[in-house]
Structures are given as structure tokens and as C-alpha cells.
PDB file of C-alpha atoms in Angstrom:
ATOM      1  CA  ILE A1256      59.631 171.228 183.094  1.00 88.00           C
ATOM      2  CA  GLU A1257      61.679 174.427 182.751  1.00 91.00           C
ATOM      3  CA  ASP A1258      63.037 173.755 179.279  1.00 92.00           C
ATOM      4  CA  MET A1259      63.394 170.992 176.689  1.00 92.00           C
ATOM      5  CA  CYS A1260      65.431 170.190 173.598  1.00 92.00           C
ATOM      6  CA  ARG A1261      65.018 167.441 170.994  1.00 90.00           C
ATOM      7  CA  ILE A1262      67.743 165.803 168.921  1.00 90.00           C
ATOM      8  CA  PHE A1263      67.458 163.486 165.920  1.00 87.00           C
ATOM      9  CA  LYS A1264      70.581 161.933 164.382  1.00 86.00           C
ATOM     10  CA  GLU A1265      70.960 161.150 160.672  1.00 85.00           C
ATOM     11  CA  HIS A1266      73.595 159.971 158.196  1.00 83.00           C
ATOM     12  CA  ASP A1267      71.925 161.085 154.960  1.00 84.00           C
ATOM     13  CA  GLY A1268      73.817 162.798 152.162  1.00 89.00           C
ATOM     14  CA  ILE A1269      74.839 166.425 152.676  1.00 91.00           C
ATOM     15  CA  THR A1270      75.934 168.588 149.736  1.00 90.00           C
ATOM     16  CA  MET A1271      78.969 170.757 150.464  1.00 89.00           C
ATOM     17  CA  ASN A1272      81.078 172.407 147.757  1.00 83.00           C
ATOM     18  CA  GLU A1273      78.738 170.878 145.140  1.00 84.00           C
ATOM     19  CA  VAL A1274      79.636 167.344 146.303  1.00 86.00           C
ATOM     20  CA  VAL A1275      77.226 165.004 148.109  1.00 90.00           C
ATOM     21  CA  ASN A1276      78.898 163.555 151.226  1.00 87.00           C
ATOM     22  CA  PHE A1277      77.604 160.478 153.041  1.00 88.00           C
ATOM     23  CA  ASN A1278      80.336 160.231 155.667  1.00 88.00           C
ATOM     24  CA  LEU A1279      79.032 163.065 157.847  1.00 90.00           C
ATOM     25  CA  THR A1280      76.959 162.609 160.993  1.00 90.00           C
ATOM     26  CA  SER A1281      74.284 165.257 161.307  1.00 92.00           C
ATOM     27  CA  ILE A1282      71.846 166.068 164.052  1.00 91.00           C
ATOM     28  CA  LEU A1283      68.607 167.995 163.701  1.00 91.00           C
ATOM     29  CA  THR A1284      67.641 169.857 166.826  1.00 91.00           C
ATOM     30  CA  ASP A1285      65.541 172.610 168.346  1.00 90.00           C
ATOM     31  CA  TYR A1286      66.604 176.234 168.088  1.00 90.00           C
ATOM     32  CA  ASN A1287      67.738 176.358 171.737  1.00 92.00           C
ATOM     33  CA  PHE A1288      70.379 173.625 171.311  1.00 93.00           C
ATOM     34  CA  PHE A1289      73.371 175.891 171.934  1.00 92.00           C
ATOM     35  CA  SER A1290      71.809 177.546 174.979  1.00 90.00           C
ATOM     36  CA  PHE A1291      70.458 174.276 176.378  1.00 92.00           C
ATOM     37  CA  PHE A1292      73.830 172.497 176.122  1.00 91.00           C
ATOM     38  CA  THR A1293      77.328 173.936 176.601  1.00 89.00           C
ATOM     39  CA  PHE A1294      79.019 173.115 173.303  1.00 91.00           C
ATOM     40  CA  PRO A1295      81.278 176.156 172.684  1.00 91.00           C
ATOM     41  CA  MET A1296      81.510 178.004 169.390  1.00 92.00           C
ATOM     42  CA  LYS A1297      84.789 178.881 167.682  1.00 92.00           C
ATOM     43  CA  GLU A1298      83.129 181.310 165.262  1.00 90.00           C
ATOM     44  CA  GLY A1299      79.669 182.764 165.622  1.00 87.00           C
ATOM     45  CA  ASP A1300      77.376 183.486 168.538  1.00 87.00           C
ATOM     46  CA  PRO A1301      75.599 180.545 170.210  1.00 86.00           C
ATOM     47  CA  LYS A1302      72.707 182.862 171.128  1.00 84.00           C
ATOM     48  CA  THR A1303      72.027 183.630 167.468  1.00 85.00           C
ATOM     49  CA  ALA A1304      73.292 180.378 165.922  1.00 85.00           C
ATOM     50  CA  PHE A1305      69.803 179.548 164.643  1.00 88.00           C
ATOM     51  CA  ALA A1306      68.496 183.097 164.320  1.00 86.00           C
ATOM     52  CA  SER A1307      67.422 182.160 160.803  1.00 87.00           C
ATOM     53  CA  PRO A1308      65.700 178.831 160.013  1.00 87.00           C
ATOM     54  CA  ASN A1309      68.204 178.147 157.223  1.00 90.00           C
ATOM     55  CA  ASN A1310      71.292 178.525 159.425  1.00 93.00           C
ATOM     56  CA  VAL A1311      73.577 175.556 160.026  1.00 94.00           C
ATOM     57  CA  ILE A1312      76.566 174.992 162.313  1.00 95.00           C
ATOM     58  CA  ILE A1313      79.562 172.802 161.432  1.00 95.00           C
ATOM     59  CA  THR A1314      82.386 171.525 163.624  1.00 95.00           C
ATOM     60  CA  GLU A1315      85.966 172.716 163.434  1.00 95.00           C
ATOM     61  CA  SER A1316      87.121 169.396 161.901  1.00 94.00           C
ATOM     62  CA  THR A1317      84.405 169.572 159.240  1.00 93.00           C
ATOM     63  CA  ALA A1318      85.400 173.149 158.390  1.00 93.00           C
ATOM     64  CA  LYS A1319      89.067 172.183 157.982  1.00 92.00           C
ATOM     65  CA  LYS A1320      88.215 169.138 155.846  1.00 91.00           C
ATOM     66  CA  TYR A1321      85.680 170.670 153.454  1.00 91.00           C
ATOM     67  CA  TYR A1322      86.774 174.319 153.475  1.00 90.00           C
ATOM     68  CA  PRO A1323      90.581 174.226 153.807  1.00 89.00           C
ATOM     69  CA  ASN A1324      92.234 177.648 153.890  1.00 85.00           C
ATOM     70  CA  LYS A1325      88.811 179.261 153.584  1.00 88.00           C
ATOM     71  CA  ASN A1326      86.322 180.866 155.952  1.00 91.00           C
ATOM     72  CA  PRO A1327      83.193 178.656 155.738  1.00 93.00           C
ATOM     73  CA  ILE A1328      80.831 181.287 157.153  1.00 93.00           C
ATOM     74  CA  GLY A1329      78.162 182.040 154.575  1.00 92.00           C
ATOM     75  CA  GLU A1330      78.872 178.952 152.459  1.00 93.00           C
ATOM     76  CA  LYS A1331      75.881 176.979 151.193  1.00 94.00           C
ATOM     77  CA  VAL A1332      74.970 173.497 152.435  1.00 93.00           C
ATOM     78  CA  SER A1333      72.129 171.461 150.896  1.00 93.00           C
ATOM     79  CA  TYR A1334      70.242 168.850 152.884  1.00 90.00           C
ATOM     80  CA  HIS A1335      66.996 167.029 151.963  1.00 86.00           C
ATOM     81  CA  GLY A1336      66.462 169.510 149.152  1.00 86.00           C
ATOM     82  CA  VAL A1337      66.779 172.542 151.436  1.00 89.00           C
ATOM     83  CA  ASP A1338      69.594 175.111 151.216  1.00 92.00           C
ATOM     84  CA  PHE A1339      71.275 176.262 154.410  1.00 94.00           C
ATOM     85  CA  SER A1340      73.927 178.879 155.125  1.00 93.00           C
ATOM     86  CA  ILE A1341      76.812 178.164 157.521  1.00 94.00           C
ATOM     87  CA  SER A1342      76.392 180.675 160.345  1.00 93.00           C
ATOM     88  CA  GLY A1343      78.932 179.343 162.809  1.00 93.00           C
ATOM     89  CA  VAL A1344      81.742 176.903 163.543  1.00 95.00           C
ATOM     90  CA  MET A1345      81.707 174.999 166.822  1.00 94.00           C
ATOM     91  CA  TYR A1346      84.615 173.224 168.450  1.00 95.00           C
ATOM     92  CA  ASP A1347      84.540 169.450 167.952  1.00 95.00           C
ATOM     93  CA  MET A1348      82.259 167.734 170.400  1.00 92.00           C
ATOM     94  CA  PRO A1349      84.296 166.176 173.247  1.00 90.00           C
ATOM     95  CA  ARG A1350      84.968 162.482 172.693  1.00 86.00           C
ATOM     96  CA  ASN A1351      83.429 161.653 176.065  1.00 81.00           C
ATOM     97  CA  SER A1352      80.120 163.286 175.123  1.00 86.00           C
ATOM     98  CA  HIS A1353      77.240 160.959 174.296  1.00 85.00           C
ATOM     99  CA  ILE A1354      76.133 163.526 171.674  1.00 88.00           C
ATOM    100  CA  GLN A1355      78.337 163.379 168.571  1.00 90.00           C
ATOM    101  CA  ALA A1356      77.907 165.124 165.211  1.00 92.00           C
ATOM    102  CA  ASP A1357      79.808 166.850 162.411  1.00 94.00           C
ATOM    103  CA  ILE A1358      77.037 169.281 161.511  1.00 95.00           C
ATOM    104  CA  VAL A1359      74.020 170.685 163.404  1.00 94.00           C
ATOM    105  CA  PHE A1360      70.782 171.627 161.628  1.00 93.00           C
ATOM    106  CA  PRO A1361      67.668 173.206 163.104  1.00 90.00           C
ATOM    107  CA  PHE A1362      64.445 171.278 162.598  1.00 84.00           C
ATOM    108  CA  PHE A1363      62.751 172.406 159.398  1.00 78.00           C
ATOM    109  CA  TRP A1364      59.542 171.769 157.484  1.00 67.00           C
ATOM    110  CA  TYR A1365      60.677 168.463 155.946  1.00 65.00           C
ATOM    111  CA  PHE A1366      60.758 166.863 159.402  1.00 68.00           C
ATOM    112  CA  VAL A1367      58.291 168.982 161.350  1.00 63.00           C
ATOM    113  CA  ASP A1368      55.438 168.100 158.996  1.00 62.00           C
ATOM    114  CA  TRP A1369      55.882 164.360 159.549  1.00 60.00           C
ATOM    115  CA  GLY A1370      54.150 164.476 162.928  1.00 57.00           C
ATOM    116  CA  TRP A1371      52.924 161.149 164.308  1.00 53.00           C
ATOM    117  CA  LYS A1372      53.422 159.449 160.950  1.00 54.00           C
ATOM    118  CA  SER A1373      57.202 159.644 161.256  1.00 55.00           C
ATOM    119  CA  SER A1374      59.119 156.391 161.666  1.00 52.00           C
ATOM    120  CA  PHE A1375      61.823 157.880 163.858  1.00 58.00           C
ATOM    121  CA  SER A1376      61.989 159.096 167.438  1.00 70.00           C
ATOM    122  CA  TYR A1377      63.681 162.083 169.005  1.00 79.00           C
ATOM    123  CA  ASP A1378      66.086 162.069 171.913  1.00 86.00           C
ATOM    124  CA  THR A1379      64.283 164.532 174.162  1.00 88.00           C
ATOM    125  CA  TYR A1380      66.053 166.303 177.011  1.00 90.00           C
ATOM    126  CA  PHE A1381      64.316 168.116 179.871  1.00 92.00           C
ATOM    127  CA  ILE A1382      65.446 170.516 182.566  1.00 92.00           C
ATOM    128  CA  ILE A1383      63.291 169.677 185.576  1.00 91.00           C
ATOM    129  CA  SER A1384      63.422 171.970 188.594  1.00 88.00           C
ATOM    130  CA  ASP A1385      61.703 169.610 191.034  1.00 88.00           C
ATOM    131  CA  ALA A1386      62.849 165.967 191.066  1.00 86.00           C
ATOM    132  CA  SER A1387      59.761 164.950 193.031  1.00 88.00           C
ATOM    133  CA  ALA A1388      57.657 165.818 189.971  1.00 89.00           C
ATOM    134  CA  ILE A1389      59.359 163.197 187.780  1.00 89.00           C
ATOM    135  CA  PRO A1390      56.825 160.362 188.422  1.00 90.00           C
ATOM    136  CA  SER A1391      53.963 162.711 187.499  1.00 91.00           C
ATOM    137  CA  ILE A1392      55.774 163.859 184.349  1.00 90.00           C
ATOM    138  CA  GLU A1393      56.453 160.238 183.325  1.00 89.00           C
ATOM    139  CA  LYS A1394      52.760 159.438 183.746  1.00 89.00           C
ATOM    140  CA  LYS A1395      51.689 162.394 181.612  1.00 89.00           C
ATOM    141  CA  LEU A1396      54.254 161.561 178.911  1.00 85.00           C
ATOM    142  CA  THR A1397      52.889 158.010 178.784  1.00 84.00           C
ATOM    143  CA  GLU A1398      49.358 159.381 178.329  1.00 83.00           C
ATOM    144  CA  ILE A1399      50.572 161.572 175.453  1.00 80.00           C
ATOM    145  CA  ALA A1400      52.229 158.558 173.786  1.00 75.00           C
ATOM    146  CA  TYR A1401      49.051 156.480 174.081  1.00 76.00           C
ATOM    147  CA  ASN A1402      46.983 159.311 172.631  1.00 76.00           C
ATOM    148  CA  GLY A1403      49.116 159.145 169.498  1.00 66.00           C
ATOM    149  CA  LEU A1404      48.326 155.492 168.852  1.00 68.00           C
ATOM    150  CA  ALA A1405      45.446 154.137 166.828  1.00 62.00           C
ATOM    151  CA  THR A1406      42.744 152.358 168.835  1.00 59.00           C
ATOM    152  CA  SER A1407      43.592 149.034 167.155  1.00 57.00           C
ATOM    153  CA  GLU A1408      47.175 149.285 168.423  1.00 56.00           C
ATOM    154  CA  LEU A1409      46.362 150.036 172.051  1.00 57.00           C
ATOM    155  CA  SER A1410      45.246 146.494 172.913  1.00 54.00           C
ATOM    156  CA  ASN A1411      48.620 145.051 171.867  1.00 62.00           C
ATOM    157  CA  MET A1412      50.872 147.661 173.438  1.00 61.00           C
ATOM    158  CA  ARG A1413      51.776 148.125 177.084  1.00 64.00           C
ATOM    159  CA  PHE A1414      54.561 150.536 177.872  1.00 68.00           C
ATOM    160  CA  GLY A1415      55.448 153.453 180.088  1.00 73.00           C
ATOM    161  CA  GLU A1416      57.638 156.479 179.483  1.00 79.00           C
ATOM    162  CA  GLU A1417      60.614 156.759 181.827  1.00 80.00           C
ATOM    163  CA  LEU A1418      62.999 159.677 182.322  1.00 84.00           C
ATOM    164  CA  GLU A1419      66.705 158.979 182.671  1.00 84.00           C
ATOM    165  CA  PRO A1420      69.205 161.276 184.451  1.00 83.00           C
ATOM    166  CA  LEU A1421      71.793 162.716 182.061  1.00 82.00           C
ATOM    167  CA  ARG A1422      74.621 161.231 184.153  1.00 81.00           C
ATOM    168  CA  ASP A1423      73.258 157.713 183.474  1.00 77.00           C
ATOM    169  CA  VAL A1424      73.030 157.993 179.679  1.00 73.00           C
ATOM    170  CA  HIS A1425      76.610 156.832 178.983  1.00 70.00           C
ATOM    171  CA  PHE A1426      75.941 153.366 180.423  1.00 68.00           C
ATOM    172  CA  SER A1427      72.245 153.248 179.604  1.00 68.00           C
ATOM    173  CA  VAL A1428      70.726 149.994 178.337  1.00 62.00           C
ATOM    174  CA  ALA A1429      68.104 151.851 176.293  1.00 65.00           C
ATOM    175  CA  SER A1430      68.292 150.823 172.641  1.00 60.00           C
ATOM    176  CA  ASN A1431      65.975 153.318 170.934  1.00 64.00           C
ATOM    177  CA  ASP A1432      68.109 156.432 171.310  1.00 64.00           C
ATOM    178  CA  SER A1433      71.099 157.798 169.382  1.00 64.00           C
ATOM    179  CA  ALA A1434      73.485 158.311 172.301  1.00 65.00           C
ATOM    180  CA  VAL A1435      77.093 157.134 171.979  1.00 65.00           C
ATOM    181  CA  LYS A1436      77.484 154.764 174.915  1.00 62.00           C
ATOM    182  CA  GLY A1437      80.048 152.785 176.818  1.00 67.00           C
ATOM    183  CA  ASN A1438      79.895 149.165 177.924  1.00 72.00           C
ATOM    184  CA  LYS A1439      79.703 149.062 181.720  1.00 72.00           C
ATOM    185  CA  GLN A1440      80.183 145.283 181.904  1.00 79.00           C
ATOM    186  CA  LEU A1441      83.326 145.472 179.777  1.00 79.00           C
ATOM    187  CA  LEU A1442      84.619 148.386 181.858  1.00 79.00           C
ATOM    188  CA  ASN A1443      84.129 146.388 185.060  1.00 82.00           C
ATOM    189  CA  ILE A1444      86.061 143.472 183.540  1.00 87.00           C
ATOM    190  CA  PHE A1445      88.959 145.786 182.682  1.00 87.00           C
ATOM    191  CA  ILE A1446      88.928 147.207 186.223  1.00 90.00           C
ATOM    192  CA  ILE A1447      89.072 143.714 187.740  1.00 90.00           C
ATOM    193  CA  ILE A1448      91.940 142.740 185.423  1.00 91.00           C
ATOM    194  CA  ALA A1449      93.817 145.953 186.307  1.00 92.00           C
ATOM    195  CA  ILE A1450      93.368 145.314 190.056  1.00 92.00           C
ATOM    196  CA  ALA A1451      94.545 141.711 189.636  1.00 90.00           C
ATOM    197  CA  ILE A1452      97.670 142.876 187.754  1.00 93.00           C
ATOM    198  CA  LEU A1453      98.427 145.427 190.493  1.00 92.00           C
ATOM    199  CA  ILE A1454      98.035 142.785 193.224  1.00 91.00           C
ATOM    200  CA  ILE A1455     100.355 140.394 191.366  1.00 91.00           C
ATOM    201  CA  ALA A1456     102.866 143.212 190.829  1.00 91.00           C
ATOM    202  CA  CYS A1457     102.780 144.130 194.545  1.00 92.00           C
ATOM    203  CA  ILE A1458     103.327 140.482 195.571  1.00 89.00           C
ATOM    204  CA  ASN A1459     106.278 140.192 193.199  1.00 85.00           C
TER     205      ASN A1459
END
């Protein structure tokens, strides 16, 4: 594994301009998010986006909605009782991306300290240089997961960790992640209908 990045999506209240907002989608992520992925910044430097643990990045749409006619850089944002400072504005995430958010926070003590007792899971992304190593990595990840379970739980649980190529996420059947997905079955139906319409049109 050359590199990794974790993402956790939330919809909890975020205080901006002294008003608590519940209609924002936030993600909490590792400090390398903007170097790991290629989401471009409109204002700020992606290399130093999370130079400080209390930095936060908002999207262009969020900036226009909550800070109209005002530069949001340096404005305060409160989240889970922690104050953050807006250090950058990113362009809106492309609609065809399976990662969607209005605001990006770095992981901080409130979440880091939860450890194994947390009731949520991260979407974890890896850069793997050698594809032949994937089965070995999956085996080791499964061992790590089992080590985190209490002995009483082991007898009732049988599972294995599996890695999924990024290109397959959009139509993935996995249900325990936060990815925005498409419906492959529905897409195939639409394709068949479109082909049928074209055939009928050609005959006519």
C-alpha cells in the first residue's frame, strides 16, 4: 500500500454565520485528502488545505449561499463543539463523482478518540502499486478486523474484507459505504428501451 485516505460522511448541524444548518453534507477525512484525490481548489492551496487541524474547506456553492458578496476565508465554522477556520474554497464536486459534500473537515479529536467503540465505518481508499498483492492485503485486513472484535462475537461472525477497484464503486452493490451510486439494472433497462426505439425508428 503506497498511500491511503479515509472518508466519513455526516449530516449533523454545522454553525455558520451564527446559524446552525442541517442541510449541509459534510465529510471528515484524513489530511492528505486533497493530494490523494484531484478535487481542484478555487481559493487556497490544496497542499496546505489542512496545514492546521482546525482548517476547513467549503465548496463554491456553499460559499455563495452562506457568504454572499463576502470572502469566506478566515470565517469561523463550528462543528461538534469545535471551532474551525475556513482556509479554502474548492470547486463543487462533479455530479458524476461518487464522493459528494458541501464542506470538508479533517478528522479531529472528537472522532479519533472513538476508536473501536465507534458505531460508524470509514470509506477507506488505498493506492496499491502491485495488483498481485491484493489477496494478501485483503487477508491481512480481515485479520485486523477480527482482532477488533470481542471473543464472544467471533463465534457468530464470519466475514472477509474485500477491496473494490475505484472504477467499480459507482455500480457497487455494497451497502455499508457512503458512495453516491447509480443503478446498473435500471441503466441497462434504459439502454434496451433506447435501442428498441432506434430499431423501430429505422424500420419506419
